[in-house]
Amino acid sequence: MFGLIGHLTSLEHAQSVAKELGYPEYADQGLDFWCSAPPQIVDDITVTSVTGQKIQGKYVESCFLPEMLATRRIKAATRKVVNAMAHAQKHGINITALGGFSSIIFENFNLQQIQQIRNVKLEFERFTTGNTHTAYIICKQVEQAAPKLNIELSKATVAVCGATGDIGSAVCRWLNSRTDVADLLLIARNQERLQDLQAELGRGKIMDLNEALPQADIVVWVASMPKGMEIDPLVLKPTCLLIDGGYPKNLSTQIQRSGVHVLKGGIVEHSLDIEWKIMSIVNMDSPARHLFACFAESMLLEFERWYTNFSWGRNRITVEKMDEIGRVSLKHGFRPLLV
Ligand code: NDP
């Protein structure tokens, strides 16, 4: 059995979903209540591969909310993640994806040190960040969506916002070694990590976001931001592909300008309907078919019986691992979202 640990995008979103899912006692509560709420399994899932194989899974709502980071409720945020992991393990789930901020919190706050959660000793090999599949899907979105806008990769400048992150660095590695992109612009705040990445790639220009946006034909947005941000579409090139891979989405408003195409990054489409309700709750356009690539990674690991933390740690994703997960992604009927 596979598991998905997820969370909602804001307190307002959580309150409305609680009502919808039949938890009225959560619906009118503020952030403090959510800080103390335990994890819950709220969905049973059946996925069928195009090979005919069927697998079962469960969705674990961690009750984490991005406002906990924004208001420095760090202890609550970290408790949410490890408690949800213990909950998944207690329910006998073989492989669970740490969706959205779960893996970021796990890494940033060194949660591998907290192995004992009451009577559960966490077995980390039962968890995966899902970031290898996410990075692979984002790269395929770059490769397949660019030609539709008549952007030739060999002439294109690609800006990666969040370049030094786990997903961003993997995207940079792929673009550097598997494509002939003309130029790579590397954006993040920590300059030392940017210089390390630039040295590893042997190329790339370190740049401030405001300087990079007017130069980019393609922008890959994979920064870990608790709230979306607005960018002025007028600063972008007349033809520009924006791939928004963040959760919550990094770009808060839909950019309305002809020539600028915004794609939901890191989202896959499955070839067959998935039996679940959770994707309608997070407002996916086609909730039976569309899902986060990180969630799909735990499904793929279950299909293949690869009970291992396939994606783990930070900045260790290789292009070979991306190939490996990409191969089974295609085999079981997943493809990158291109609309
Ligand atoms: P990491 O924490 O590993 O990396 C985040 C990156 O963003 C770092 O380079 C960081 O560098 C940069 N960053 C953070 N804040 C800012 C800022 N204000 N301006 C510029 N850069 C910034 O995150 P991941 O790679 O694990 O995840 C990235 C995003 O992808 C997250 O939003 C996550 O929720 C989403 N995601 C989506 C998935 C999907 O299935 N679609 C799956 C998993 C994650 P610095 O701190 O130096 O600025």
mmCIF file of C-alpha atoms and ligand atoms in Angstrom:
data_model
loop_
_atom_site.group_PDB
_atom_site.id
_atom_site.type_symbol
_atom_site.label_atom_id
_atom_site.label_comp_id
_atom_site.label_asym_id
_atom_site.label_seq_id
_atom_site.Cartn_x
_atom_site.Cartn_y
_atom_site.Cartn_z
ATOM 1 C CA MET A 1 0.000 0.000 0.000
ATOM 2 C CA PHE A 2 1.186 3.562 -0.781
ATOM 3 C CA GLY A 3 0.557 6.743 1.185
ATOM 4 C CA LEU A 4 0.427 10.460 0.486
ATOM 5 C CA ILE A 5 1.095 13.017 3.197
ATOM 6 C CA GLY A 6 -0.395 16.331 2.172
ATOM 7 C CA HIS A 7 -1.611 19.631 3.502
ATOM 8 C CA LEU A 8 -3.889 22.446 2.423
ATOM 9 C CA THR A 9 -2.720 25.771 1.028
ATOM 10 C CA SER A 10 -4.029 28.186 3.684
ATOM 11 C CA LEU A 11 -6.132 28.431 6.848
ATOM 12 C CA GLU A 12 -9.112 29.643 4.816
ATOM 13 C CA HIS A 13 -8.771 26.675 2.474
ATOM 14 C CA ALA A 14 -8.486 24.274 5.430
ATOM 15 C CA GLN A 15 -11.618 25.637 7.071
ATOM 16 C CA SER A 16 -13.693 25.243 3.916
ATOM 17 C CA VAL A 17 -12.380 21.722 3.272
ATOM 18 C CA ALA A 18 -13.046 20.624 6.863
ATOM 19 C CA LYS A 19 -16.707 21.507 6.395
ATOM 20 C CA GLU A 20 -16.852 19.656 3.077
ATOM 21 C CA LEU A 21 -15.209 16.511 4.470
ATOM 22 C CA GLY A 22 -17.541 16.289 7.453
ATOM 23 C CA TYR A 23 -15.270 17.666 10.203
ATOM 24 C CA PRO A 24 -17.446 20.618 11.371
ATOM 25 C CA GLU A 25 -15.462 20.865 14.633
ATOM 26 C CA TYR A 26 -12.412 21.974 12.549
ATOM 27 C CA ALA A 27 -14.289 24.358 10.265
ATOM 28 C CA ASP A 28 -14.571 27.463 12.457
ATOM 29 C CA GLN A 29 -11.236 27.114 14.191
ATOM 30 C CA GLY A 30 -8.223 29.403 13.928
ATOM 31 C CA LEU A 31 -4.534 28.639 13.426
ATOM 32 C CA ASP A 32 -3.909 27.659 17.079
ATOM 33 C CA PHE A 33 -6.441 24.860 16.801
ATOM 34 C CA TRP A 34 -4.839 23.578 13.591
ATOM 35 C CA CYS A 35 -1.451 23.681 15.337
ATOM 36 C CA SER A 36 -2.693 21.089 17.814
ATOM 37 C CA ALA A 37 -4.857 18.990 15.457
ATOM 38 C CA PRO A 38 -3.629 15.398 14.942
ATOM 39 C CA PRO A 39 -3.073 13.853 11.479
ATOM 40 C CA GLN A 40 -6.036 12.097 9.864
ATOM 41 C CA ILE A 41 -6.443 9.565 7.089
ATOM 42 C CA VAL A 42 -9.170 11.190 5.001
ATOM 43 C CA ASP A 43 -9.136 9.276 1.721
ATOM 44 C CA ASP A 44 -8.788 5.703 0.434
ATOM 45 C CA ILE A 45 -7.380 5.516 -3.055
ATOM 46 C CA THR A 46 -7.329 2.990 -5.902
ATOM 47 C CA VAL A 47 -5.035 3.539 -8.890
ATOM 48 C CA THR A 48 -5.006 1.407 -12.024
ATOM 49 C CA SER A 49 -1.941 1.349 -14.252
ATOM 50 C CA VAL A 50 -2.245 1.140 -18.034
ATOM 51 C CA THR A 51 -0.611 -2.288 -17.558
ATOM 52 C CA GLY A 52 -3.806 -3.371 -15.732
ATOM 53 C CA GLN A 53 -2.138 -3.531 -12.304
ATOM 54 C CA LYS A 54 -4.203 -2.043 -9.435
ATOM 55 C CA ILE A 55 -2.833 -0.590 -6.192
ATOM 56 C CA GLN A 56 -4.409 0.810 -3.024
ATOM 57 C CA GLY A 57 -3.361 3.843 -1.045
ATOM 58 C CA LYS A 58 -4.313 6.295 1.685
ATOM 59 C CA TYR A 59 -4.126 10.081 1.964
ATOM 60 C CA VAL A 60 -2.885 11.379 5.315
ATOM 61 C CA GLU A 61 -3.804 15.000 6.045
ATOM 62 C CA SER A 62 -1.009 16.340 8.253
ATOM 63 C CA CYS A 63 -3.017 19.454 9.308
ATOM 64 C CA PHE A 64 0.097 21.556 8.585
ATOM 65 C CA LEU A 65 -0.683 24.992 7.117
ATOM 66 C CA PRO A 66 1.833 27.324 5.416
ATOM 67 C CA GLU A 67 0.791 30.104 7.865
ATOM 68 C CA MET A 68 2.612 28.101 10.572
ATOM 69 C CA LEU A 69 5.912 28.901 8.846
ATOM 70 C CA ALA A 70 4.925 32.477 8.065
ATOM 71 C CA THR A 71 4.112 33.087 11.777
ATOM 72 C CA ARG A 72 7.197 31.174 13.037
ATOM 73 C CA ARG A 73 5.200 28.352 14.655
ATOM 74 C CA ILE A 74 8.092 26.066 13.792
ATOM 75 C CA LYS A 75 7.547 23.517 16.553
ATOM 76 C CA ALA A 76 3.954 22.984 15.413
ATOM 77 C CA ALA A 77 5.075 22.660 11.786
ATOM 78 C CA THR A 78 7.724 20.052 12.580
ATOM 79 C CA ARG A 79 5.333 18.088 14.830
ATOM 80 C CA LYS A 80 2.804 17.939 11.989
ATOM 81 C CA VAL A 81 5.310 16.287 9.687
ATOM 82 C CA VAL A 82 6.686 13.624 12.038
ATOM 83 C CA ASN A 83 3.239 12.839 13.474
ATOM 84 C CA ALA A 84 1.848 12.327 9.962
ATOM 85 C CA MET A 85 4.795 10.035 9.151
ATOM 86 C CA ALA A 86 4.214 8.005 12.312
ATOM 87 C CA HIS A 87 0.496 7.809 11.480
ATOM 88 C CA ALA A 88 1.256 6.468 7.987
ATOM 89 C CA GLN A 89 3.722 3.912 9.346
ATOM 90 C CA LYS A 90 1.290 2.767 12.075
ATOM 91 C CA HIS A 91 -1.248 2.037 9.347
ATOM 92 C CA GLY A 92 1.183 -0.323 7.629
ATOM 93 C CA ILE A 93 1.814 1.876 4.578
ATOM 94 C CA ASN A 94 4.875 0.660 2.665
ATOM 95 C CA ILE A 95 5.874 3.825 0.858
ATOM 96 C CA THR A 96 4.620 7.358 1.519
ATOM 97 C CA ALA A 97 5.311 10.612 -0.332
ATOM 98 C CA LEU A 98 5.987 13.729 1.712
ATOM 99 C CA GLY A 99 3.986 16.259 -0.301
ATOM 100 C CA GLY A 100 4.206 20.075 -0.467
ATOM 101 C CA PHE A 101 6.099 21.537 2.485
ATOM 102 C CA SER A 102 6.433 18.229 4.374
ATOM 103 C CA SER A 103 9.790 17.275 2.863
ATOM 104 C CA ILE A 104 11.070 20.872 3.016
ATOM 105 C CA ILE A 105 10.283 21.042 6.751
ATOM 106 C CA PHE A 106 11.791 17.582 7.261
ATOM 107 C CA GLU A 107 15.073 18.659 5.688
ATOM 108 C CA ASN A 108 15.297 22.259 6.840
ATOM 109 C CA PHE A 109 14.694 21.366 10.477
ATOM 110 C CA ASN A 110 16.781 18.187 10.487
ATOM 111 C CA LEU A 111 13.906 15.932 11.452
ATOM 112 C CA GLN A 112 15.883 12.738 10.795
ATOM 113 C CA GLN A 113 17.118 13.277 14.339
ATOM 114 C CA ILE A 114 13.608 12.718 15.693
ATOM 115 C CA GLN A 115 13.208 9.057 14.932
ATOM 116 C CA GLN A 116 11.069 8.022 17.918
ATOM 117 C CA ILE A 117 7.494 9.323 17.879
ATOM 118 C CA ARG A 118 5.811 7.948 21.017
ATOM 119 C CA ASN A 119 5.760 4.165 20.398
ATOM 120 C CA VAL A 120 6.683 4.395 16.695
ATOM 121 C CA LYS A 121 10.304 4.272 15.524
ATOM 122 C CA LEU A 122 10.215 5.943 12.119
ATOM 123 C CA GLU A 123 11.642 3.829 9.309
ATOM 124 C CA PHE A 124 12.816 6.434 6.834
ATOM 125 C CA GLU A 125 13.091 3.942 3.978
ATOM 126 C CA ARG A 126 9.266 3.935 3.961
ATOM 127 C CA PHE A 127 9.168 7.592 2.836
ATOM 128 C CA THR A 128 10.112 9.493 -0.298
ATOM 129 C CA THR A 129 10.091 13.214 -1.023
ATOM 130 C CA GLY A 130 8.808 12.551 -4.542
ATOM 131 C CA ASN A 131 11.185 15.223 -5.805
ATOM 132 C CA THR A 132 12.919 13.068 -8.452
ATOM 133 C CA HIS A 133 9.656 12.518 -10.311
ATOM 134 C CA THR A 134 8.643 16.166 -9.810
ATOM 135 C CA ALA A 135 11.937 17.395 -11.283
ATOM 136 C CA TYR A 136 11.637 14.920 -14.177
ATOM 137 C CA ILE A 137 8.081 16.079 -14.977
ATOM 138 C CA ILE A 138 9.058 19.768 -14.847
ATOM 139 C CA CYS A 139 11.938 19.084 -17.279
ATOM 140 C CA LYS A 140 9.575 17.270 -19.632
ATOM 141 C CA GLN A 141 7.178 20.228 -19.387
ATOM 142 C CA VAL A 142 10.033 22.521 -20.436
ATOM 143 C CA GLU A 143 11.013 20.247 -23.336
ATOM 144 C CA GLN A 144 7.464 19.621 -24.588
ATOM 145 C CA ALA A 145 5.728 22.965 -23.937
ATOM 146 C CA ALA A 146 8.491 25.225 -25.328
ATOM 147 C CA PRO A 147 8.108 24.123 -28.987
ATOM 148 C CA LYS A 148 4.348 24.752 -28.781
ATOM 149 C CA LEU A 149 5.203 28.435 -28.172
ATOM 150 C CA ASN A 150 7.864 28.358 -30.889
ATOM 151 C CA ILE A 151 10.602 28.644 -28.271
ATOM 152 C CA GLU A 152 13.693 26.765 -29.446
ATOM 153 C CA LEU A 153 15.658 25.445 -26.493
ATOM 154 C CA SER A 154 18.962 25.899 -28.317
ATOM 155 C CA LYS A 155 18.249 29.639 -28.471
ATOM 156 C CA ALA A 156 16.407 29.951 -25.160
ATOM 157 C CA THR A 157 17.381 31.516 -21.871
ATOM 158 C CA VAL A 158 15.912 29.545 -18.967
ATOM 159 C CA ALA A 159 15.642 31.163 -15.521
ATOM 160 C CA VAL A 160 15.266 28.806 -12.563
ATOM 161 C CA CYS A 161 13.885 30.531 -9.458
ATOM 162 C CA GLY A 162 14.786 28.285 -6.505
ATOM 163 C CA ALA A 163 17.748 26.905 -8.466
ATOM 164 C CA THR A 164 19.635 25.725 -5.375
ATOM 165 C CA GLY A 165 16.693 23.746 -3.992
ATOM 166 C CA ASP A 166 16.250 20.002 -4.271
ATOM 167 C CA ILE A 167 13.966 20.238 -7.312
ATOM 168 C CA GLY A 168 15.599 23.363 -8.786
ATOM 169 C CA SER A 169 19.109 21.891 -8.733
ATOM 170 C CA ALA A 170 17.869 18.664 -10.371
ATOM 171 C CA VAL A 171 16.129 20.708 -13.091
ATOM 172 C CA CYS A 172 19.380 22.629 -13.672
ATOM 173 C CA ARG A 173 21.382 19.365 -13.909
ATOM 174 C CA TRP A 174 18.952 17.976 -16.478
ATOM 175 C CA LEU A 175 18.786 21.159 -18.569
ATOM 176 C CA ASN A 176 22.578 21.339 -18.490
ATOM 177 C CA SER A 177 23.268 17.747 -19.531
ATOM 178 C CA ARG A 178 20.193 16.601 -21.471
ATOM 179 C CA THR A 179 19.244 19.699 -23.454
ATOM 180 C CA ASP A 180 21.055 22.324 -25.465
ATOM 181 C CA VAL A 181 19.519 25.370 -23.730
ATOM 182 C CA ALA A 182 21.433 28.484 -24.666
ATOM 183 C CA ASP A 183 21.600 30.082 -21.218
ATOM 184 C CA LEU A 184 20.734 29.223 -17.623
ATOM 185 C CA LEU A 185 19.943 31.942 -15.060
ATOM 186 C CA LEU A 186 20.253 30.801 -11.449
ATOM 187 C CA ILE A 187 18.063 32.565 -8.872
ATOM 188 C CA ALA A 188 17.873 32.118 -5.070
ATOM 189 C CA ARG A 189 18.842 34.170 -2.021
ATOM 190 C CA ASN A 190 21.863 32.334 -0.584
ATOM 191 C CA GLN A 191 24.873 33.345 -2.714
ATOM 192 C CA GLU A 192 27.209 30.624 -1.457
ATOM 193 C CA ARG A 193 24.837 27.849 -2.501
ATOM 194 C CA LEU A 194 24.370 29.567 -5.869
ATOM 195 C CA GLN A 195 28.134 29.629 -6.398
ATOM 196 C CA ASP A 196 28.404 25.933 -5.460
ATOM 197 C CA LEU A 197 25.703 25.080 -7.991
ATOM 198 C CA GLN A 198 27.336 27.189 -10.680
ATOM 199 C CA ALA A 199 30.651 25.398 -10.027
ATOM 200 C CA GLU A 200 28.948 21.987 -10.206
ATOM 201 C CA LEU A 201 27.212 22.834 -13.488
ATOM 202 C CA GLY A 202 30.237 24.574 -14.948
ATOM 203 C CA ARG A 203 27.900 27.260 -16.267
ATOM 204 C CA GLY A 204 24.883 29.417 -15.425
ATOM 205 C CA LYS A 205 24.593 33.088 -14.503
ATOM 206 C CA ILE A 206 23.745 33.986 -10.913
ATOM 207 C CA MET A 207 21.115 36.654 -11.074
ATOM 208 C CA ASP A 208 18.604 38.630 -9.111
ATOM 209 C CA LEU A 209 14.971 37.893 -10.038
ATOM 210 C CA ASN A 210 14.277 41.428 -11.302
ATOM 211 C CA GLU A 211 17.288 41.279 -13.586
ATOM 212 C CA ALA A 212 16.512 37.747 -14.805
ATOM 213 C CA LEU A 213 12.809 38.006 -15.675
ATOM 214 C CA PRO A 214 13.141 40.378 -18.669
ATOM 215 C CA GLN A 215 15.810 38.091 -20.197
ATOM 216 C CA ALA A 216 14.069 34.735 -19.817
ATOM 217 C CA ASP A 217 12.216 32.848 -22.536
ATOM 218 C CA ILE A 218 11.304 30.199 -19.972
ATOM 219 C CA VAL A 219 10.940 30.654 -16.202
ATOM 220 C CA VAL A 220 10.863 27.591 -13.956
ATOM 221 C CA TRP A 221 9.501 28.611 -10.563
ATOM 222 C CA VAL A 222 10.419 26.140 -7.823
ATOM 223 C CA ALA A 223 11.084 28.352 -4.807
ATOM 224 C CA SER A 224 9.663 27.252 -1.463
ATOM 225 C CA MET A 225 7.384 30.160 -0.654
ATOM 226 C CA PRO A 226 4.605 29.892 1.933
ATOM 227 C CA LYS A 227 2.568 32.448 -0.060
ATOM 228 C CA GLY A 228 2.336 33.177 -3.765
ATOM 229 C CA MET A 229 3.893 36.333 -5.163
ATOM 230 C CA GLU A 230 2.865 38.636 -7.945
ATOM 231 C CA ILE A 231 5.026 39.495 -10.888
ATOM 232 C CA ASP A 232 4.370 42.217 -13.377
ATOM 233 C CA PRO A 233 3.731 40.467 -16.702
ATOM 234 C CA LEU A 234 4.928 43.582 -18.531
ATOM 235 C CA VAL A 235 8.532 42.888 -17.486
ATOM 236 C CA LEU A 236 8.455 39.519 -19.273
ATOM 237 C CA LYS A 237 9.482 38.873 -22.863
ATOM 238 C CA PRO A 238 6.568 39.033 -25.366
ATOM 239 C CA THR A 239 6.713 35.232 -25.656
ATOM 240 C CA CYS A 240 7.431 33.532 -22.363
ATOM 241 C CA LEU A 241 6.726 30.135 -20.807
ATOM 242 C CA LEU A 242 6.246 30.244 -17.021
ATOM 243 C CA ILE A 243 6.264 26.884 -15.271
ATOM 244 C CA ASP A 244 4.956 27.295 -11.731
ATOM 245 C CA GLY A 245 6.084 24.231 -9.774
ATOM 246 C CA GLY A 246 5.480 25.546 -6.259
ATOM 247 C CA TYR A 247 2.910 24.347 -3.740
ATOM 248 C CA PRO A 248 1.130 26.577 -2.874
ATOM 249 C CA LYS A 249 1.530 27.978 -6.379
ATOM 250 C CA ASN A 250 4.301 30.588 -6.328
ATOM 251 C CA LEU A 251 2.507 32.940 -8.697
ATOM 252 C CA SER A 252 -0.572 34.135 -6.885
ATOM 253 C CA THR A 253 -2.483 35.640 -9.776
ATOM 254 C CA GLN A 254 -3.107 34.186 -13.182
ATOM 255 C CA ILE A 255 -0.930 36.203 -15.535
ATOM 256 C CA GLN A 256 -3.125 37.556 -18.290
ATOM 257 C CA ARG A 257 -1.010 38.613 -21.230
ATOM 258 C CA SER A 258 -1.091 37.138 -24.691
ATOM 259 C CA GLY A 259 2.209 35.441 -25.449
ATOM 260 C CA VAL A 260 2.835 34.580 -21.785
ATOM 261 C CA HIS A 261 1.844 31.019 -21.040
ATOM 262 C CA VAL A 262 1.601 29.813 -17.431
ATOM 263 C CA LEU A 263 1.793 26.064 -16.921
ATOM 264 C CA LYS A 264 1.079 24.252 -13.668
ATOM 265 C CA GLY A 265 4.475 22.773 -12.970
ATOM 266 C CA GLY A 266 5.121 19.350 -11.488
ATOM 267 C CA ILE A 267 1.620 18.136 -12.295
ATOM 268 C CA VAL A 268 1.006 14.852 -14.080
ATOM 269 C CA GLU A 269 -1.993 13.503 -15.911
ATOM 270 C CA HIS A 270 -2.874 9.831 -15.505
ATOM 271 C CA SER A 271 -4.340 7.913 -18.446
ATOM 272 C CA LEU A 272 -7.103 6.319 -16.339
ATOM 273 C CA ASP A 273 -9.396 7.748 -13.674
ATOM 274 C CA ILE A 274 -8.063 7.477 -10.110
ATOM 275 C CA GLU A 275 -10.628 6.580 -7.440
ATOM 276 C CA TRP A 276 -10.189 9.289 -4.775
ATOM 277 C CA LYS A 277 -11.635 12.617 -3.682
ATOM 278 C CA ILE A 278 -8.554 14.464 -2.497
ATOM 279 C CA MET A 279 -7.613 16.153 -5.804
ATOM 280 C CA SER A 280 -11.012 17.833 -6.080
ATOM 281 C CA ILE A 281 -10.347 19.246 -2.612
ATOM 282 C CA VAL A 282 -7.118 20.887 -3.786
ATOM 283 C CA ASN A 283 -8.986 22.245 -6.829
ATOM 284 C CA MET A 284 -7.265 20.313 -9.606
ATOM 285 C CA ASP A 285 -8.868 21.044 -12.992
ATOM 286 C CA SER A 286 -9.432 17.354 -13.683
ATOM 287 C CA PRO A 287 -9.406 15.765 -10.212
ATOM 288 C CA ALA A 288 -9.708 12.139 -11.348
ATOM 289 C CA ARG A 289 -6.698 12.419 -13.666
ATOM 290 C CA HIS A 290 -4.430 15.272 -12.510
ATOM 291 C CA LEU A 291 -2.109 15.035 -9.514
ATOM 292 C CA PHE A 292 1.152 16.222 -8.027
ATOM 293 C CA ALA A 293 4.155 14.404 -9.457
ATOM 294 C CA CYS A 294 5.492 13.761 -5.943
ATOM 295 C CA PHE A 295 2.328 11.827 -5.070
ATOM 296 C CA ALA A 296 2.635 9.912 -8.325
ATOM 297 C CA GLU A 297 6.175 8.928 -7.267
ATOM 298 C CA SER A 298 4.906 6.918 -4.291
ATOM 299 C CA MET A 299 2.345 5.259 -6.606
ATOM 300 C CA LEU A 300 5.149 4.331 -9.004
ATOM 301 C CA LEU A 301 7.270 2.922 -6.189
ATOM 302 C CA GLU A 302 4.274 0.827 -5.084
ATOM 303 C CA PHE A 303 3.575 -0.388 -8.658
ATOM 304 C CA GLU A 304 7.209 -1.448 -8.992
ATOM 305 C CA ARG A 305 7.495 -2.690 -5.363
ATOM 306 C CA TRP A 306 10.534 -0.430 -4.968
ATOM 307 C CA TYR A 307 10.094 -0.059 -1.221
ATOM 308 C CA THR A 308 12.876 2.438 -0.750
ATOM 309 C CA ASN A 309 13.228 6.152 -0.102
ATOM 310 C CA PHE A 310 13.904 6.754 -3.775
ATOM 311 C CA SER A 311 14.133 10.547 -3.278
ATOM 312 C CA TRP A 312 15.781 11.469 0.010
ATOM 313 C CA GLY A 313 18.107 14.122 1.408
ATOM 314 C CA ARG A 314 18.873 17.339 -0.395
ATOM 315 C CA ASN A 315 20.430 18.060 -3.785
ATOM 316 C CA ARG A 316 21.263 14.439 -4.544
ATOM 317 C CA ILE A 317 18.937 13.926 -7.514
ATOM 318 C CA THR A 318 20.875 12.676 -10.517
ATOM 319 C CA VAL A 319 19.737 12.670 -14.148
ATOM 320 C CA GLU A 320 20.074 8.855 -14.090
ATOM 321 C CA LYS A 321 17.521 8.639 -11.241
ATOM 322 C CA MET A 322 15.266 11.003 -13.202
ATOM 323 C CA ASP A 323 15.547 8.652 -16.202
ATOM 324 C CA GLU A 324 14.704 5.667 -14.005
ATOM 325 C CA ILE A 325 11.554 7.182 -12.503
ATOM 326 C CA GLY A 326 10.636 8.660 -15.913
ATOM 327 C CA ARG A 327 10.700 5.205 -17.475
ATOM 328 C CA VAL A 328 8.219 3.740 -14.958
ATOM 329 C CA SER A 329 6.108 6.898 -15.078
ATOM 330 C CA LEU A 330 5.523 6.317 -18.798
ATOM 331 C CA LYS A 331 5.098 2.565 -18.295
ATOM 332 C CA HIS A 332 2.200 3.067 -15.844
ATOM 333 C CA GLY A 333 0.434 5.768 -17.881
ATOM 334 C CA PHE A 334 1.490 9.114 -16.396
ATOM 335 C CA ARG A 335 2.427 12.100 -18.574
ATOM 336 C CA PRO A 336 3.349 15.732 -17.898
ATOM 337 C CA LEU A 337 0.487 18.219 -17.909
ATOM 338 C CA LEU A 338 0.879 20.485 -20.950
ATOM 339 C CA VAL A 339 -2.204 22.728 -20.845
HETATM 340 P P1 NDP B 1 13.853 23.475 -1.338
HETATM 341 O O1 NDP B 1 13.574 24.022 0.026
HETATM 342 O O2 NDP B 1 14.820 22.365 -1.474
HETATM 343 O O3 NDP B 1 14.362 24.660 -2.274
HETATM 344 C C1 NDP B 1 13.748 25.891 -2.332
HETATM 345 C C2 NDP B 1 14.528 26.848 -3.208
HETATM 346 O O4 NDP B 1 13.841 28.090 -3.251
HETATM 347 C C3 NDP B 1 15.941 27.160 -2.723
HETATM 348 O O5 NDP B 1 16.767 27.366 -3.848
HETATM 349 C C4 NDP B 1 15.758 28.483 -1.979
HETATM 350 O O6 NDP B 1 17.003 29.150 -1.898
HETATM 351 C C5 NDP B 1 14.748 29.151 -2.914
HETATM 352 N N1 NDP B 1 13.937 30.217 -2.319
HETATM 353 C C6 NDP B 1 13.179 30.162 -1.212
HETATM 354 N N2 NDP B 1 12.561 31.341 -1.011
HETATM 355 C C7 NDP B 1 12.950 32.150 -2.018
HETATM 356 C C8 NDP B 1 12.677 33.494 -2.381
HETATM 357 N N3 NDP B 1 11.887 34.253 -1.609
HETATM 358 N N4 NDP B 1 13.232 34.000 -3.513
HETATM 359 C C9 NDP B 1 14.053 33.255 -4.274
HETATM 360 N N5 NDP B 1 14.355 31.964 -3.987
HETATM 361 C C10 NDP B 1 13.815 31.425 -2.881
HETATM 362 O O7 NDP B 1 12.428 23.098 -1.960
HETATM 363 P P2 NDP B 1 12.028 21.910 -2.980
HETATM 364 O O8 NDP B 1 12.957 21.941 -4.128
HETATM 365 O O9 NDP B 1 11.831 20.657 -2.228
HETATM 366 O O10 NDP B 1 10.558 22.398 -3.441
HETATM 367 C C11 NDP B 1 10.376 23.549 -4.248
HETATM 368 C C12 NDP B 1 8.881 23.845 -4.477
HETATM 369 O O11 NDP B 1 8.261 22.753 -5.141
HETATM 370 C C13 NDP B 1 8.061 24.043 -3.165
HETATM 371 O O12 NDP B 1 7.110 25.071 -3.384
HETATM 372 C C14 NDP B 1 7.350 22.716 -3.007
HETATM 373 O O13 NDP B 1 6.149 22.831 -2.250
HETATM 374 C C15 NDP B 1 7.065 22.367 -4.463
HETATM 375 N N6 NDP B 1 6.853 20.930 -4.674
HETATM 376 C C16 NDP B 1 5.984 20.522 -5.667
HETATM 377 C C17 NDP B 1 5.766 19.177 -5.892
HETATM 378 C C18 NDP B 1 4.816 18.666 -6.923
HETATM 379 O O14 NDP B 1 4.524 17.463 -6.906
HETATM 380 N N7 NDP B 1 4.341 19.477 -7.850
HETATM 381 C C19 NDP B 1 6.449 18.166 -5.093
HETATM 382 C C20 NDP B 1 7.364 18.683 -4.119
HETATM 383 C C21 NDP B 1 7.554 20.022 -3.929
HETATM 384 P P3 NDP B 1 17.270 30.345 -0.839
HETATM 385 O O15 NDP B 1 16.728 29.876 0.474
HETATM 386 O O16 NDP B 1 18.759 30.522 -0.872
HETATM 387 O O17 NDP B 1 16.550 31.519 -1.381
#
